[in-house]
Amino acid sequence: MDNKNSQAIDANMIIKILYKDKALIALTTILIVILSTIFVFVNKSFKSEIILYGNDKVLTEIGENSQFSLSSFDFYSYLKKNSKTLRNVNLPDDKFLKEMTTKLTAQSETNDPMVKVKFSTNNKSEGENFAKEYPILAQNYLLERKNKFLDSQIKLLEQQYSFLTKNVDIRTTKDSLTDTLVSRLAYYRLLKNDPNPVVKYINSTTKPSLNKKLVIAGSLFLGIFLGILIAFMKEFSTTLDWDDIKKRKN
């Protein structure tokens, strides 16, 4: 019975506090919503998302992973030299690389050729223009890596093939080493002449980094929570102070 009375008293006390301090709760909520709204509309950050499709057959063979290759310092240096849209290319190399590691990321799932690239900027036109330029630069960069690797490997295999043909008749000689060399040389030549792009552009979007509706809605709930918290803190602080005064009088 006492527990029920205690619960009823607690419930009544909570309701009384909420009703008594409704103006404080409302004021706190309105203040938080106003501050959040100002922040959302003052904030000028944008986010570009670029979707690419990687040619895994080629990239795997040349030892390149589109996610890690397009997040490397070497690729960022390539962007610094070749980008016509980035606004920070005049920064010193170390500052440029440090900034790009926070502004630009490339992500992909295991065994998924799709690559999601995200670029953050304070300028909408920079985000839109870079989203158009990025796939071209990524393709050119990885194509250079592909050609460099295949050219060196084909040259080495051709030298080995030339040596074999001078010493043995490969038409009649059958061994695993010769077969592997010939098949590898033929395969690398096929990859070299593969007309498919190393990475292919799918689509891109540029939009504000913050979802205005979501932030404002979240600030409404935050304001209500903070208002209630402040109301209870005020009420219990007043109660404790009054109890302390009564104890001193006694």
Coordinates of C-alpha atoms in Angstrom, one line a residue:
M1 CA 0.0 0.0 0.0
D2 CA 2.8 2.4 0.9
N3 CA 4.6 1.6 -2.4
K4 CA 1.4 2.5 -4.3
N5 CA 1.0 5.8 -2.4
S6 CA 4.7 6.6 -2.9
Q7 CA 4.4 5.9 -6.6
A8 CA 1.2 8.1 -6.8
I9 CA 3.0 10.9 -4.9
D10 CA 6.0 10.6 -7.2
A11 CA 3.8 10.7 -10.3
N12 CA 1.9 13.7 -9.0
M13 CA 5.1 15.5 -8.1
I14 CA 6.5 15.0 -11.6
I15 CA 3.3 16.3 -13.2
K16 CA 3.3 19.3 -10.8
I17 CA 6.9 20.1 -11.7
L18 CA 6.2 19.8 -15.4
Y19 CA 3.1 22.0 -15.1
K20 CA 4.8 24.5 -12.9
D21 CA 7.8 24.9 -15.1
K22 CA 6.1 24.6 -18.4
A23 CA 7.2 28.1 -19.4
L24 CA 10.8 27.3 -18.6
I25 CA 10.6 24.0 -20.6
A26 CA 9.0 25.8 -23.6
L27 CA 11.5 28.7 -23.4
T28 CA 14.5 26.2 -23.4
T29 CA 13.0 24.3 -26.3
I30 CA 12.4 27.4 -28.4
L31 CA 16.0 28.6 -27.6
I32 CA 17.6 25.3 -28.7
V33 CA 15.5 25.2 -31.9
I34 CA 16.4 28.8 -32.8
L35 CA 20.1 28.2 -32.2
S36 CA 20.0 24.9 -34.2
T37 CA 18.1 26.6 -37.1
I38 CA 20.6 29.5 -37.2
F39 CA 23.5 27.0 -37.2
V40 CA 21.9 24.9 -40.0
F41 CA 21.3 27.9 -42.3
V42 CA 24.7 29.6 -41.5
N43 CA 26.6 26.3 -42.1
K44 CA 27.7 26.2 -45.7
S45 CA 29.4 22.8 -45.8
F46 CA 28.5 20.5 -48.7
K47 CA 29.1 16.8 -49.4
S48 CA 29.7 15.2 -52.8
E49 CA 29.2 11.5 -53.3
I50 CA 30.7 9.9 -56.4
I51 CA 29.9 6.3 -57.3
L52 CA 32.5 4.4 -59.4
Y53 CA 32.7 0.9 -60.8
G54 CA 36.1 -0.7 -60.6
N55 CA 37.5 -3.2 -63.2
D56 CA 38.5 -5.8 -60.6
K57 CA 39.9 -8.1 -63.2
V58 CA 42.6 -5.6 -64.1
L59 CA 43.0 -4.0 -60.7
T60 CA 43.5 -7.3 -58.9
E61 CA 46.1 -8.5 -61.5
I62 CA 48.2 -5.3 -61.3
G63 CA 48.0 -5.3 -57.5
E64 CA 45.9 -2.2 -57.1
N65 CA 42.8 -1.9 -54.9
S66 CA 40.6 1.0 -56.0
Q67 CA 39.7 1.8 -52.4
F68 CA 43.2 2.0 -51.1
S69 CA 44.8 3.3 -54.3
L70 CA 42.4 6.2 -54.4
S71 CA 43.0 7.0 -50.8
S72 CA 46.8 7.0 -51.0
F73 CA 49.1 10.0 -50.7
D74 CA 50.4 9.2 -54.2
F75 CA 46.9 9.7 -55.6
Y76 CA 46.4 12.9 -53.6
S77 CA 49.7 14.2 -55.0
Y78 CA 48.4 13.3 -58.5
L79 CA 45.3 15.4 -57.8
K80 CA 47.4 18.3 -56.6
K81 CA 49.3 18.3 -59.9
N82 CA 46.3 17.7 -62.2
S83 CA 43.1 19.0 -60.7
K84 CA 41.6 22.1 -62.2
T85 CA 38.8 22.4 -59.7
L86 CA 40.3 21.9 -56.3
R87 CA 40.8 25.3 -54.5
N88 CA 43.5 24.1 -52.1
V89 CA 46.1 23.0 -54.7
N90 CA 48.3 26.0 -53.9
L91 CA 48.9 24.8 -50.3
P92 CA 52.3 23.3 -49.4
D93 CA 52.4 19.5 -50.1
D94 CA 52.2 18.5 -46.4
K95 CA 49.2 20.8 -45.7
F96 CA 47.4 19.7 -48.9
L97 CA 47.8 16.0 -48.1
K98 CA 46.7 16.5 -44.5
E99 CA 43.6 18.4 -45.6
M100 CA 42.7 15.9 -48.3
T101 CA 42.8 13.0 -45.9
T102 CA 39.9 14.6 -44.1
K103 CA 38.0 15.9 -47.1
L104 CA 38.2 13.0 -49.5
T105 CA 37.6 9.3 -48.8
A106 CA 37.0 6.2 -51.0
Q107 CA 35.2 3.2 -49.6
S108 CA 34.2 -0.2 -51.0
E109 CA 32.8 -3.5 -49.7
T110 CA 34.7 -6.8 -49.9
N111 CA 34.3 -8.4 -53.3
D112 CA 32.2 -5.5 -54.5
P113 CA 33.5 -3.5 -57.5
M114 CA 31.4 -0.4 -56.5
V115 CA 33.5 2.4 -55.0
K116 CA 31.8 5.2 -53.0
V117 CA 33.8 8.4 -52.9
K118 CA 32.9 11.2 -50.5
F119 CA 34.2 14.8 -50.8
S120 CA 33.6 17.6 -48.3
T121 CA 33.8 21.2 -49.2
N122 CA 32.5 24.7 -48.1
N123 CA 31.8 25.6 -51.7
K124 CA 28.9 24.0 -53.7
S125 CA 30.4 24.7 -57.1
E126 CA 33.7 23.2 -56.1
G127 CA 31.9 20.1 -55.0
E128 CA 29.9 19.8 -58.2
N129 CA 32.8 20.5 -60.5
F130 CA 35.2 18.1 -58.6
A131 CA 32.5 15.4 -58.8
K132 CA 32.7 15.7 -62.6
E133 CA 36.5 15.9 -62.7
Y134 CA 37.3 13.1 -60.1
P135 CA 36.3 10.1 -62.3
I136 CA 38.5 11.3 -65.1
L137 CA 41.5 11.8 -62.8
A138 CA 40.9 8.5 -61.0
Q139 CA 40.7 6.7 -64.4
N140 CA 43.9 8.4 -65.7
Y141 CA 45.8 7.7 -62.5
L142 CA 44.9 4.0 -62.3
L143 CA 45.5 3.7 -66.1
E144 CA 49.0 5.0 -65.6
R145 CA 49.5 2.4 -62.8
K146 CA 48.1 -0.3 -65.0
N147 CA 50.3 0.6 -68.0
K148 CA 53.5 1.0 -65.9
F149 CA 53.0 -2.5 -64.3
L150 CA 52.0 -4.3 -67.5
D151 CA 54.8 -2.7 -69.6
S152 CA 57.4 -3.8 -67.2
Q153 CA 56.0 -7.3 -66.9
I154 CA 55.5 -7.7 -70.6
K155 CA 59.1 -6.6 -71.2
L156 CA 60.4 -9.1 -68.7
L157 CA 58.3 -11.9 -70.1
E158 CA 59.3 -11.1 -73.7
Q159 CA 63.0 -11.2 -72.7
Q160 CA 62.4 -14.7 -71.1
Y161 CA 60.4 -15.8 -74.2
S162 CA 63.2 -14.6 -76.5
F163 CA 65.8 -16.5 -74.5
L164 CA 63.7 -19.7 -74.6
T165 CA 63.1 -19.5 -78.4
K166 CA 66.9 -19.2 -79.0
N167 CA 67.7 -22.3 -77.0
V168 CA 64.7 -24.6 -77.4
D169 CA 61.9 -25.2 -79.9
I170 CA 58.8 -24.2 -77.9
R171 CA 56.6 -25.8 -80.5
T172 CA 57.8 -29.3 -79.4
T173 CA 59.0 -28.6 -75.9
K174 CA 56.3 -29.1 -73.4
D175 CA 56.9 -28.2 -69.8
S176 CA 55.0 -26.2 -67.1
L177 CA 57.5 -23.3 -67.0
T178 CA 57.3 -22.7 -70.8
D179 CA 53.5 -23.0 -70.8
T180 CA 53.1 -20.6 -67.8
L181 CA 55.4 -18.1 -69.5
V182 CA 53.5 -18.2 -72.8
S183 CA 50.1 -18.0 -71.2
R184 CA 51.1 -15.2 -68.8
L185 CA 52.6 -13.2 -71.7
A186 CA 49.5 -13.6 -73.8
Y187 CA 47.2 -12.7 -70.8
Y188 CA 49.2 -9.5 -70.0
R189 CA 49.0 -8.5 -73.6
L190 CA 45.3 -9.0 -73.5
L191 CA 45.0 -6.9 -70.4
K192 CA 47.1 -4.2 -71.9
N193 CA 44.7 -3.9 -74.8
D194 CA 41.6 -4.2 -72.7
P195 CA 39.4 -1.2 -73.9
N196 CA 37.3 -1.2 -70.7
P197 CA 38.1 1.6 -68.3
V198 CA 39.9 0.8 -65.0
V199 CA 37.2 2.7 -63.1
K200 CA 33.9 3.7 -64.6
Y201 CA 31.7 6.6 -63.6
I202 CA 28.2 5.7 -62.4
N203 CA 26.7 8.8 -60.8
S204 CA 27.3 11.7 -58.4
T205 CA 25.4 14.0 -56.1
T206 CA 26.3 17.2 -54.3
K207 CA 24.1 18.3 -51.4
P208 CA 24.4 20.1 -48.0
S209 CA 26.2 18.1 -45.4
L210 CA 23.5 18.6 -42.8
N211 CA 19.9 17.4 -43.2
K212 CA 18.1 20.6 -42.1
K213 CA 14.8 18.9 -41.3
L214 CA 16.5 16.2 -39.3
V215 CA 18.7 18.6 -37.3
I216 CA 15.7 20.9 -36.4
A217 CA 13.6 17.9 -35.4
G218 CA 16.4 16.6 -33.3
S219 CA 16.9 20.0 -31.7
L220 CA 13.2 20.0 -30.7
F221 CA 13.5 16.8 -28.8
L222 CA 16.8 17.9 -27.3
G223 CA 15.2 21.2 -26.2
I224 CA 12.3 19.4 -24.5
F225 CA 14.8 17.1 -22.7
L226 CA 17.0 19.9 -21.5
G227 CA 14.0 21.9 -20.4
I228 CA 12.7 19.1 -18.3
L229 CA 16.1 18.4 -16.9
I230 CA 16.6 22.1 -15.9
A231 CA 13.2 22.2 -14.4
F232 CA 13.9 19.2 -12.1
M233 CA 17.3 20.5 -11.2
K234 CA 15.8 23.8 -10.2
E235 CA 13.0 22.2 -8.2
F236 CA 15.2 19.8 -6.3
S237 CA 17.9 22.5 -5.7
T238 CA 15.2 24.7 -4.2
T239 CA 13.9 21.9 -2.1
L240 CA 17.4 21.0 -0.8
D241 CA 18.1 24.7 0.0
W242 CA 14.8 24.9 2.0
D243 CA 15.6 21.7 3.9
D244 CA 19.0 23.1 4.8
I245 CA 17.5 26.3 6.1
K246 CA 15.1 24.4 8.3
K247 CA 17.9 22.3 9.7
R248 CA 19.9 25.4 10.6
K249 CA 16.9 26.9 12.4
N250 CA 16.4 23.8 14.4

